[in-house]
PDB file of C-alpha atoms in Angstrom:
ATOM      1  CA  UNK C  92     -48.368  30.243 -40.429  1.00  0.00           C
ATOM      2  CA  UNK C  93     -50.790  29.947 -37.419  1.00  0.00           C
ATOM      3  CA  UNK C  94     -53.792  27.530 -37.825  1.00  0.00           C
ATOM      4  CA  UNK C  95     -57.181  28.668 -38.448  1.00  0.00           C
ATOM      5  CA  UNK C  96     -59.602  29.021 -36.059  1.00  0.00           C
ATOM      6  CA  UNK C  97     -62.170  26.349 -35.760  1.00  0.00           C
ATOM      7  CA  UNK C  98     -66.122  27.186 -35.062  1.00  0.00           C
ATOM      8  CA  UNK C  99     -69.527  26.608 -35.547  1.00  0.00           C
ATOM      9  CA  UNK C 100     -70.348  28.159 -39.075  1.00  0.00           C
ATOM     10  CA  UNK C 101     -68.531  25.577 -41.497  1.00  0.00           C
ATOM     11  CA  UNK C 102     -66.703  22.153 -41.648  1.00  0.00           C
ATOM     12  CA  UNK C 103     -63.708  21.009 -40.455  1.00  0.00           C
ATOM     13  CA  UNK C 104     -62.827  19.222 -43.735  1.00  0.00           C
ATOM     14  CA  UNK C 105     -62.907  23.299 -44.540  1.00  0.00           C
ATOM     15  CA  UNK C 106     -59.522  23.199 -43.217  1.00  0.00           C
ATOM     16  CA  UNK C 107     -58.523  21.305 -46.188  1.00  0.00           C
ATOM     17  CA  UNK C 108     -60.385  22.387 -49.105  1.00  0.00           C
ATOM     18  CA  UNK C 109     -58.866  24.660 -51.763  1.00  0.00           C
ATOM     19  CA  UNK C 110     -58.953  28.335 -50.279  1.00  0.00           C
ATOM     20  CA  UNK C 111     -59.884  31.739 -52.001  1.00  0.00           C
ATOM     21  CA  UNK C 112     -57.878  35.060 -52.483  1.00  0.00           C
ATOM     22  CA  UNK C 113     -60.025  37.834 -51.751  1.00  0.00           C
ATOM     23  CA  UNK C 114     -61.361  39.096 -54.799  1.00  0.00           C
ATOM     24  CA  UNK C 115     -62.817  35.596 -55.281  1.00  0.00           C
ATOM     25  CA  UNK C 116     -63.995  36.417 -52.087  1.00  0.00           C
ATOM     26  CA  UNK C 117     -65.798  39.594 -53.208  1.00  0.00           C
ATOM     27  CA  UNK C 118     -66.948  37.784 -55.901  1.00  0.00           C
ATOM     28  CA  UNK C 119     -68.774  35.204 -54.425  1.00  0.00           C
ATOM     29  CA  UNK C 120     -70.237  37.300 -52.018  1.00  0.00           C
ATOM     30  CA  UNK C 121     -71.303  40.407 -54.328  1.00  0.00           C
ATOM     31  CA  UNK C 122     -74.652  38.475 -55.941  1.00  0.00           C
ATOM     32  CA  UNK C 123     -76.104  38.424 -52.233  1.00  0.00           C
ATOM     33  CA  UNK C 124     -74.188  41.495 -50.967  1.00  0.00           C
ATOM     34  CA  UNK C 125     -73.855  44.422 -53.383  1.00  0.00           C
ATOM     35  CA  UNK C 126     -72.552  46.891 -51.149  1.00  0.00           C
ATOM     36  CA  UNK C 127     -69.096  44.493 -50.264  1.00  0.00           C
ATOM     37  CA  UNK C 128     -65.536  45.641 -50.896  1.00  0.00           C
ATOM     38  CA  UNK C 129     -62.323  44.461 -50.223  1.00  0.00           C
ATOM     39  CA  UNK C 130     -61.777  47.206 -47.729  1.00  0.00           C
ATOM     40  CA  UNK C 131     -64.576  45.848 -46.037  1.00  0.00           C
ATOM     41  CA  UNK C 132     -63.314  42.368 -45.586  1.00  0.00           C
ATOM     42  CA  UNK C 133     -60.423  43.838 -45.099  1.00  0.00           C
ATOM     43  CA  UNK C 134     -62.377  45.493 -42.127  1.00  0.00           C
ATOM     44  CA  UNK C 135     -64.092  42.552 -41.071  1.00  0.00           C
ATOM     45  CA  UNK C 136     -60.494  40.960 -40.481  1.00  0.00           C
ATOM     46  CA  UNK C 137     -59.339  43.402 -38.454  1.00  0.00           C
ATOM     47  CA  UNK C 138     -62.078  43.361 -36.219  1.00  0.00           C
ATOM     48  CA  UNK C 139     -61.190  39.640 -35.818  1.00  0.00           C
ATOM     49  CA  UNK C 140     -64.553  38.842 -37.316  1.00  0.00           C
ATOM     50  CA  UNK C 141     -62.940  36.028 -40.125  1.00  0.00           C
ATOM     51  CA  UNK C 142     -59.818  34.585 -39.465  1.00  0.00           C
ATOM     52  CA  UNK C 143     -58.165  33.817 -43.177  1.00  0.00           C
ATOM     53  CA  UNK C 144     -54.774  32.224 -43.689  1.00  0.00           C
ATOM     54  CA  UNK C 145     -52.034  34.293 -45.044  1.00  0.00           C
ATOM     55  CA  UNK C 146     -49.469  32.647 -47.385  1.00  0.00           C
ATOM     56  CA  UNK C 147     -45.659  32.982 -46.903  1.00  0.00           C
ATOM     57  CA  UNK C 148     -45.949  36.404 -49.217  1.00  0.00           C
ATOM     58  CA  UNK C 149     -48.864  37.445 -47.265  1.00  0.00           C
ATOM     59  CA  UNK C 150     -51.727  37.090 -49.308  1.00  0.00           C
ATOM     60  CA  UNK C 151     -55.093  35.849 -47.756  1.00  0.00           C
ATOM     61  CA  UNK C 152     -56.329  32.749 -48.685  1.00  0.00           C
ATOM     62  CA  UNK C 153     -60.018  32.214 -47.089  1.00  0.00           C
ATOM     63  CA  UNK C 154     -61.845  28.724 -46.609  1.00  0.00           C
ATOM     64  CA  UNK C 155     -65.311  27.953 -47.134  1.00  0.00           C
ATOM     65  CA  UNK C 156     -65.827  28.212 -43.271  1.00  0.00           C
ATOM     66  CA  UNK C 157     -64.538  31.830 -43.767  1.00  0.00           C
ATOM     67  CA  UNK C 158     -67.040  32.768 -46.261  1.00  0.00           C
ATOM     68  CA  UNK C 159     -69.832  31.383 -44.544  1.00  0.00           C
ATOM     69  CA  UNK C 160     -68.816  33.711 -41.525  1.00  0.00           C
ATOM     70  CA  UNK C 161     -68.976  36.886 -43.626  1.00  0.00           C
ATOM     71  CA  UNK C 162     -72.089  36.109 -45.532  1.00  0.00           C
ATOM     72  CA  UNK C 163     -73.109  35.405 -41.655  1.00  0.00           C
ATOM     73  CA  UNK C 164     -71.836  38.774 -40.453  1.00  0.00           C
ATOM     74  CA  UNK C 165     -72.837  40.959 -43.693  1.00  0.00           C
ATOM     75  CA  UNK C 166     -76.421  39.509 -43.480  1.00  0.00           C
ATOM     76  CA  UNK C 167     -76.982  40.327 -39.431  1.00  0.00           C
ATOM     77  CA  UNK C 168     -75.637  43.541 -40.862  1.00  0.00           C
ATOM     78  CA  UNK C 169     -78.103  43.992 -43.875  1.00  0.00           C
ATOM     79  CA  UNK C 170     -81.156  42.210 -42.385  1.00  0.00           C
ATOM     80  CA  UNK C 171     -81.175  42.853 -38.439  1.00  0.00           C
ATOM     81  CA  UNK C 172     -78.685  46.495 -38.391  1.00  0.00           C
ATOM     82  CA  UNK C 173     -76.694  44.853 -35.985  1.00  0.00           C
ATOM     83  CA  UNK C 174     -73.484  46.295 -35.001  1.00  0.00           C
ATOM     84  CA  UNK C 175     -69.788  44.529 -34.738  1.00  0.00           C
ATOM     85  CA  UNK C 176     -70.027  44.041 -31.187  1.00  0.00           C
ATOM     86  CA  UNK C 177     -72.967  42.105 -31.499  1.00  0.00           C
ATOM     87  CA  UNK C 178     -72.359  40.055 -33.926  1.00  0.00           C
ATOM     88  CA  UNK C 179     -69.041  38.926 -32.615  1.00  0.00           C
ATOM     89  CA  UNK C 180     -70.280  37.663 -29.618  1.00  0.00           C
ATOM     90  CA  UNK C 181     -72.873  35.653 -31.478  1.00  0.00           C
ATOM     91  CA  UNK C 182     -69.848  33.923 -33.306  1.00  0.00           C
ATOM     92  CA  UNK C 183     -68.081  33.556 -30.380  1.00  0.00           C
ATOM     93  CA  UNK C 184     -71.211  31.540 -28.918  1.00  0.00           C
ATOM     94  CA  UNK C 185     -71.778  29.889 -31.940  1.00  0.00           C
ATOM     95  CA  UNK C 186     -68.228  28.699 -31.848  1.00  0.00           C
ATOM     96  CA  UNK C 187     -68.612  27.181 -28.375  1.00  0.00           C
ATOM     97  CA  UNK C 188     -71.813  25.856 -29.055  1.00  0.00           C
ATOM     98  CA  UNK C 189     -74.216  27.477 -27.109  1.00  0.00           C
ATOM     99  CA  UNK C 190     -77.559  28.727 -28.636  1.00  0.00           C
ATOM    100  CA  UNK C 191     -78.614  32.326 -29.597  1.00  0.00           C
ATOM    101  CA  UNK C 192     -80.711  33.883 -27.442  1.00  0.00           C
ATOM    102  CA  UNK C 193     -84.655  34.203 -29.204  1.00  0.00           C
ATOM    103  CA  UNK C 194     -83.879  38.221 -29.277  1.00  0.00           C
ATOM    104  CA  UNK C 195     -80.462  37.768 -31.048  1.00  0.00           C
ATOM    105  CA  UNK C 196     -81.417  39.093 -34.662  1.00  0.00           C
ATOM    106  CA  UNK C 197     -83.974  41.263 -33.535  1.00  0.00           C
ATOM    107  CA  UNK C 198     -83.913  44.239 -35.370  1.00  0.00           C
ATOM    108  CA  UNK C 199     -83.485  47.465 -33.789  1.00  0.00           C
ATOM    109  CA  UNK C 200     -86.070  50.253 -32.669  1.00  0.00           C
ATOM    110  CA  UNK C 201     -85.782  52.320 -35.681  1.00  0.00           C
ATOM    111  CA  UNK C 202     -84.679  51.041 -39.352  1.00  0.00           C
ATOM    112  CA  UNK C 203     -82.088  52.929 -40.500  1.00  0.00           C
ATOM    113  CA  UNK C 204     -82.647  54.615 -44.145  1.00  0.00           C
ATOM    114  CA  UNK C 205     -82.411  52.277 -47.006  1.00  0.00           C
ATOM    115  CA  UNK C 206     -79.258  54.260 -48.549  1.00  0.00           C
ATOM    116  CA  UNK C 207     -77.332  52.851 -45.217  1.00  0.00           C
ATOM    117  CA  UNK C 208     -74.068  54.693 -44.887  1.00  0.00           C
ATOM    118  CA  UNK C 209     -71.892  52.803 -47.536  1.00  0.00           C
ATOM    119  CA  UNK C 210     -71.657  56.510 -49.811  1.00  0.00           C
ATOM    120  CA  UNK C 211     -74.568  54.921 -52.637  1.00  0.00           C
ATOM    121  CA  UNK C 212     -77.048  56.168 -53.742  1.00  0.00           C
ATOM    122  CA  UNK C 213     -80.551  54.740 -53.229  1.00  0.00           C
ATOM    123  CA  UNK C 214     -80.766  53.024 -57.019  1.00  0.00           C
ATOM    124  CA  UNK C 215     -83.012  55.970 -58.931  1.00  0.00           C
ATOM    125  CA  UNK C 216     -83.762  59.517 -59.336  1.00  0.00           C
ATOM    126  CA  UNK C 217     -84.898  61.141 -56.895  1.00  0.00           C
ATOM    127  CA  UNK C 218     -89.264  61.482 -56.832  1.00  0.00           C
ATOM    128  CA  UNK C 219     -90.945  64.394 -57.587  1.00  0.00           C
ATOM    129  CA  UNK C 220     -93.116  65.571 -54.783  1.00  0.00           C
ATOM    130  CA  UNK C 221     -96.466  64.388 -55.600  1.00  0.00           C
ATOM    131  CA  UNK C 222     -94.809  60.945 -56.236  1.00  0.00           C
ATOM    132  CA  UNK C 223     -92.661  60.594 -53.302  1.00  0.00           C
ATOM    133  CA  UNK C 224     -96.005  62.235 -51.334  1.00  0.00           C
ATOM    134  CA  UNK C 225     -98.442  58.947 -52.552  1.00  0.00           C
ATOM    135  CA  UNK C 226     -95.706  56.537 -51.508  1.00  0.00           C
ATOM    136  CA  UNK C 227     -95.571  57.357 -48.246  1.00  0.00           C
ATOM    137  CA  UNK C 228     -98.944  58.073 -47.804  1.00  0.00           C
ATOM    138  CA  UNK C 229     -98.561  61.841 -47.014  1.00  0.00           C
ATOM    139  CA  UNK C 230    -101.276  64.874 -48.457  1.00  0.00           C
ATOM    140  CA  UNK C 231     -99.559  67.028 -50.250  1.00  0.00           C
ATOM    141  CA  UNK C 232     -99.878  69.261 -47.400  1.00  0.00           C
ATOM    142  CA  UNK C 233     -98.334  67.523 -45.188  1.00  0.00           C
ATOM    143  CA  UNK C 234     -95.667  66.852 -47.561  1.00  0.00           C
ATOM    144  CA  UNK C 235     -94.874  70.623 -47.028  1.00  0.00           C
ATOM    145  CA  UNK C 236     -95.202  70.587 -43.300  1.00  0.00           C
ATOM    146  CA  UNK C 237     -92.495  67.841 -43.377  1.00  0.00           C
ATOM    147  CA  UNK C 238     -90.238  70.538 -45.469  1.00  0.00           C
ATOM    148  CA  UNK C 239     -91.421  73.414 -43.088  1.00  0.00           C
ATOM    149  CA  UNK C 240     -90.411  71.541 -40.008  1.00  0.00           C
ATOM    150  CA  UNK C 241     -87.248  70.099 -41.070  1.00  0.00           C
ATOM    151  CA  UNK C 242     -88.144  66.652 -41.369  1.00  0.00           C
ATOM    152  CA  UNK C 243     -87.322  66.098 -44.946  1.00  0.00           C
ATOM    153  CA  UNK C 244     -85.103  68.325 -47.056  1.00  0.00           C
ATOM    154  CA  UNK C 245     -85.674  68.024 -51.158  1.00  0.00           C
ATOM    155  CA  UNK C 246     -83.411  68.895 -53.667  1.00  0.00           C
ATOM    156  CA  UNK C 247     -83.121  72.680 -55.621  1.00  0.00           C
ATOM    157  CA  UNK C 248     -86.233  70.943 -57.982  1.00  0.00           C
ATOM    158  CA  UNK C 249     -88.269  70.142 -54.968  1.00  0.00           C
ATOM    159  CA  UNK C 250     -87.637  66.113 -55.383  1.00  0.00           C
ATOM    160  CA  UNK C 251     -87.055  63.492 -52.391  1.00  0.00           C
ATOM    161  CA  UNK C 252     -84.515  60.518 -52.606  1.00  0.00           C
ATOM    162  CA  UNK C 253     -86.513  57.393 -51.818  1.00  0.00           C
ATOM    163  CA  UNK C 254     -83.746  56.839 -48.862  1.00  0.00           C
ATOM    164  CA  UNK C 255     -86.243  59.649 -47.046  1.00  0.00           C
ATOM    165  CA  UNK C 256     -89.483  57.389 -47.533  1.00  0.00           C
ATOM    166  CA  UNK C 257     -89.284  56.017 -44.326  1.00  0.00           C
ATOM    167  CA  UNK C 258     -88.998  59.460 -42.130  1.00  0.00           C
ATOM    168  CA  UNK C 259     -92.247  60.482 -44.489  1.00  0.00           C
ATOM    169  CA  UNK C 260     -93.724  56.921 -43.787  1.00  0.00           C
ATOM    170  CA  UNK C 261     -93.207  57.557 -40.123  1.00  0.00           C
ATOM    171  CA  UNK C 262     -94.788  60.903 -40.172  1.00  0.00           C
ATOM    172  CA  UNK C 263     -98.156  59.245 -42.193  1.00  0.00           C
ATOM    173  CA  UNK C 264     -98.506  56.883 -39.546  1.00  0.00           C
ATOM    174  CA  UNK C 265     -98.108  59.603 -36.622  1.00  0.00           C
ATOM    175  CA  UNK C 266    -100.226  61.836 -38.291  1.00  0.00           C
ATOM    176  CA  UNK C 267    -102.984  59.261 -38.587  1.00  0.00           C
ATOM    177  CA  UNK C 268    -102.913  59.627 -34.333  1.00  0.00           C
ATOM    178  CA  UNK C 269    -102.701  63.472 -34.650  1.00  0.00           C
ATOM    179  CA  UNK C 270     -99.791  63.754 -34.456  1.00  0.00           C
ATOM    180  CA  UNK C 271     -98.910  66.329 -37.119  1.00  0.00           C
ATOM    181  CA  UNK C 272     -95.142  67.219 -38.751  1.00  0.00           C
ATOM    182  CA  UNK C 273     -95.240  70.858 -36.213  1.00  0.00           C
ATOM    183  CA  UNK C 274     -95.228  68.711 -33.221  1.00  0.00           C
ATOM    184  CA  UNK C 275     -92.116  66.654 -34.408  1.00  0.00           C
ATOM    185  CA  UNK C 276     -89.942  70.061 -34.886  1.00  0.00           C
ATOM    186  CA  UNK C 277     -88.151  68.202 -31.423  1.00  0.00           C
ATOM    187  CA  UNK C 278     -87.411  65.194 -33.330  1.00  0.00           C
ATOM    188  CA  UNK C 279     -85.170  66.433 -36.138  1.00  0.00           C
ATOM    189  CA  UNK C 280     -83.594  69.088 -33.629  1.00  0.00           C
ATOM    190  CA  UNK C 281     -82.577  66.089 -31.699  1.00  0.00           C
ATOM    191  CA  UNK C 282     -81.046  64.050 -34.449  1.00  0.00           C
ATOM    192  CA  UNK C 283     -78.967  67.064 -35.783  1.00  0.00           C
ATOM    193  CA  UNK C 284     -77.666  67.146 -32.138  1.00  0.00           C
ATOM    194  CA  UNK C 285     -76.836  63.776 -32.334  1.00  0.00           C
ATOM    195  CA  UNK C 286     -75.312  63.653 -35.874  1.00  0.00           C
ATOM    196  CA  UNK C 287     -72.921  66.188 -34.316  1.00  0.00           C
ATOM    197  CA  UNK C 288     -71.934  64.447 -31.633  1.00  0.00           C
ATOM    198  CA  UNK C 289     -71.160  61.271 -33.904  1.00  0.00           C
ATOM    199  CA  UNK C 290     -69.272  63.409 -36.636  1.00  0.00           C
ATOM    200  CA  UNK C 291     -66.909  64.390 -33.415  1.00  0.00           C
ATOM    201  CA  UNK C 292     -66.162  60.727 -33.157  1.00  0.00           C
ATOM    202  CA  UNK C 293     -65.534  59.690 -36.872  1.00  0.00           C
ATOM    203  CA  UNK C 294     -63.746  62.658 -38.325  1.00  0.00           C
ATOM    204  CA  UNK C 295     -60.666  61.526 -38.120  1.00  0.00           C
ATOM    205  CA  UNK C 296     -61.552  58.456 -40.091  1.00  0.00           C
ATOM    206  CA  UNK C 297     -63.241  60.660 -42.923  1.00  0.00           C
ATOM    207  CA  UNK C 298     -60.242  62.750 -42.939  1.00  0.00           C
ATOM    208  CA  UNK C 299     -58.058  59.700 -44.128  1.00  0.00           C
ATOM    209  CA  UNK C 300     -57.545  59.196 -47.577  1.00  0.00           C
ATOM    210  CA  UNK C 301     -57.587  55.411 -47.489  1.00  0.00           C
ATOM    211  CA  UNK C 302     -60.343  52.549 -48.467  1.00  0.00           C
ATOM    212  CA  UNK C 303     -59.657  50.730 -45.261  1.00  0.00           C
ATOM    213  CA  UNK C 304     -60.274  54.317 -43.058  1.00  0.00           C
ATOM    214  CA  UNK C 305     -63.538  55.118 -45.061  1.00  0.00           C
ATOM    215  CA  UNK C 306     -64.372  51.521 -44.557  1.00  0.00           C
ATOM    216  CA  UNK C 307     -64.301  51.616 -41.113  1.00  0.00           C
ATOM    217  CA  UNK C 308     -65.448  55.102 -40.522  1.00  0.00           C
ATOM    218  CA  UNK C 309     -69.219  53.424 -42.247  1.00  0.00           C
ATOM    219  CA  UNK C 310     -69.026  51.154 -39.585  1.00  0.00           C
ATOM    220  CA  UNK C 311     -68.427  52.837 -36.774  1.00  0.00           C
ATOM    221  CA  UNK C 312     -71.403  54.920 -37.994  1.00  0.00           C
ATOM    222  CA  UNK C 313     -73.829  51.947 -38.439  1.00  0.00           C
ATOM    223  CA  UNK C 314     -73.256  50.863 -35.000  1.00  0.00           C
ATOM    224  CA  UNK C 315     -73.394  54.239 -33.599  1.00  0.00           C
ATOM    225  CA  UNK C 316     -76.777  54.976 -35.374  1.00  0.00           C
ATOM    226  CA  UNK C 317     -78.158  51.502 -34.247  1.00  0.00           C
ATOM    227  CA  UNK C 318     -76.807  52.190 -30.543  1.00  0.00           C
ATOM    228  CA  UNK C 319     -78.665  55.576 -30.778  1.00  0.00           C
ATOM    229  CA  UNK C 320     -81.926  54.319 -32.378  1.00  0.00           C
ATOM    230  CA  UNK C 321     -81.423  51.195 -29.507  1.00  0.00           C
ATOM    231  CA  UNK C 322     -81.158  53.918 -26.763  1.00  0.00           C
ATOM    232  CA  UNK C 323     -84.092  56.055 -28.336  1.00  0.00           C
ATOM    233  CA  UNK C 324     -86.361  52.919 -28.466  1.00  0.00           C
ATOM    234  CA  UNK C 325     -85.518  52.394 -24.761  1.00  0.00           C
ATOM    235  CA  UNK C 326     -86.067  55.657 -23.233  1.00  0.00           C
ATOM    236  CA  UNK C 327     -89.186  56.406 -25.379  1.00  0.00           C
ATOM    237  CA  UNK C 328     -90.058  52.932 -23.661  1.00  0.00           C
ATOM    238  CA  UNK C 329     -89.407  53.461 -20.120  1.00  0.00           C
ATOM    239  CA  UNK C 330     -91.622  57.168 -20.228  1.00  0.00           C
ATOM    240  CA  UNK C 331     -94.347  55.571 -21.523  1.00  0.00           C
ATOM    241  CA  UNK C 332     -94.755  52.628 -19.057  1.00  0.00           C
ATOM    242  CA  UNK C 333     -94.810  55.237 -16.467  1.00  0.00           C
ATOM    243  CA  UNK C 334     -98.046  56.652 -17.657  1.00  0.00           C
ATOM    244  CA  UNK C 335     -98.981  52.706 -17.124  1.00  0.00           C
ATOM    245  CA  UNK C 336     -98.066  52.773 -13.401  1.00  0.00           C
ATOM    246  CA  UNK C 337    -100.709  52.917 -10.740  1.00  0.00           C
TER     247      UNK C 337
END
C-alpha cells in the first residue's frame, strides 16, 4: 500500500488517526456541501486532487488531512468558481509551502448561475413574471424585451427559475446606463455559439451511462464556463482600455 502524501492542509499525526470510508466521507461533508456525491470524490481522486489509502480489498479509507483537502477544493469550487487546474496548483503550493498569490480566490468575471451545472434544480418553483420582474429590478417591460431578445426564456406559464435572476439582474443594471435588452441581442447569440462549441467537447461524457462520466462531464463544464467567462472578462477588458489610450 503506498504512503500518503504529506502537505500543507492537515497534520501529520493525520497519518495515524482512524480513517473514513467514503460515505462517511459524504457524510461529513454534505452539511457544508449539498451538492457532493461519491462520484464526485470519486472524481476528485482521479484528478489526483485527494490522495486516500486503499485497503488490501480496495476500499478507500480517507484521513482527516484528506477531508480537509476536499472541503478545501469543493469550497474554491462553490465560493470562487475556480476550476481543477487551479485549484491543484494551489495545493501543490500549499504543500511546498509557498504562499497564495493575493488574486488566488478571486472570483471570476462573470458568476455563473446559481443552479451551477450539478443537474438540480434551483430549490423552488419557478416565479411568476411580475415576481421574478421586482427581484431583479426589471419593468415589466423590460421583462418582455428580455423574452423578445432571447435573454431569458420562461416556461409554457410564462414563469422564470430564480437560476435566471442574475442574467435579468445584469440587464437592470445595463439598462440603468441605457443600455436596453435590443442592444444585447449579440450577447445571447454569442453564448449559444459558445454552448455549442462546449457540448462538442463533453458529449461523449453525457453519452455515458455512468455516475463517475456524468460526474466529470459537470466538471469539465464548470471549468470551461469559468475559462470562457475568464476570457470574456479579459477581452471586454483590453477594448475598453483602448478607448483610454492617448
Amino acid at each position: 500500500m503506498p504512503e500518503p502524501r504529506g502537505g500543507a492542509i492537515g497534520s501529520a499525526g493525520d497519518q495515524h488517526a482512524p480513517r473514513l470510508s467514503i460515505g462517511q466521507v459524504l457524510d461529513v461533508l454534505r452539511d457544508d456541501f449539498p451538492d457532493v456525491t461519491i462520484s464526485k470524490i470519486r472524481y476528485l481522486e482521479s484528478e489526483d486532487l485527494v490522495h486516500p489509502q486503499r485497503t488490501p480489498s480496495g476500499y478507500r479509507k480517507f484521513s482527516s488531512a484528506d477531508v480537509a483537502r476536499l472541503r478545501y477544493v469543493l469550497a474554491a469550487q462553490r465560493d470562487h468558481y475556480l476550476p481543477l487546474r487551479v485549484i491543484k496548483e494551489q495545493l501543490a503550493a500549499l504543500d511546498r509551502g509557498e504562499p497564495l498569490p493575493a488574486t488566488a480566490t478571486s472570483p471570476v468575471a462573470v458568476q455563473p448561475p446559481g443552479a451551477g451545472f450539478d443537474g438540480q434544480d434551483d430549490g423552488g418553483e419557478p416565479l411568476p413574471a411580475e415576481q421574478f420582474a421586482r427581484a431583479a429590478g426589471l419593468e415589466p417591460e423590460q421583462l418582455a424585451d428580455c423574452v423578445q431578445f432571447g435573454l431569458l426564456v420562461p416556461d409554457k406559464k410564462g414563469r422564470h427559475p430564480a437560476a435566471d435572476l442574475p442574467i435579468a439582474r445584469a440587464a437592470a443594471g445595463l439598462a440603468q446606463h441605457g443600455i436596453e435588452p435590443r442592444h444585447l441581442r449579440g450577447y445571447s447569440s454569442a453564448a449559444d455559439r459558445e454552448a455549442g462549441l462546449i457540448e462538442q467537447l463533453v458529449a461523449p461524457l453525457l453519452r455515458a451511462r455512468s455516475e463517475e462520466a456524468r460526474a466529470r462531464a459537470t466538471e469539465k463544464l464548470r471549468e470551461l464556463a469559468a475559462l470562457s467567462a475568464q476570457l470574456q472578462g479579459a477581452l471586454l477588458e483590453a477594448r475598453l482600455r483602448d478607448l483610454l489610450r492617448p
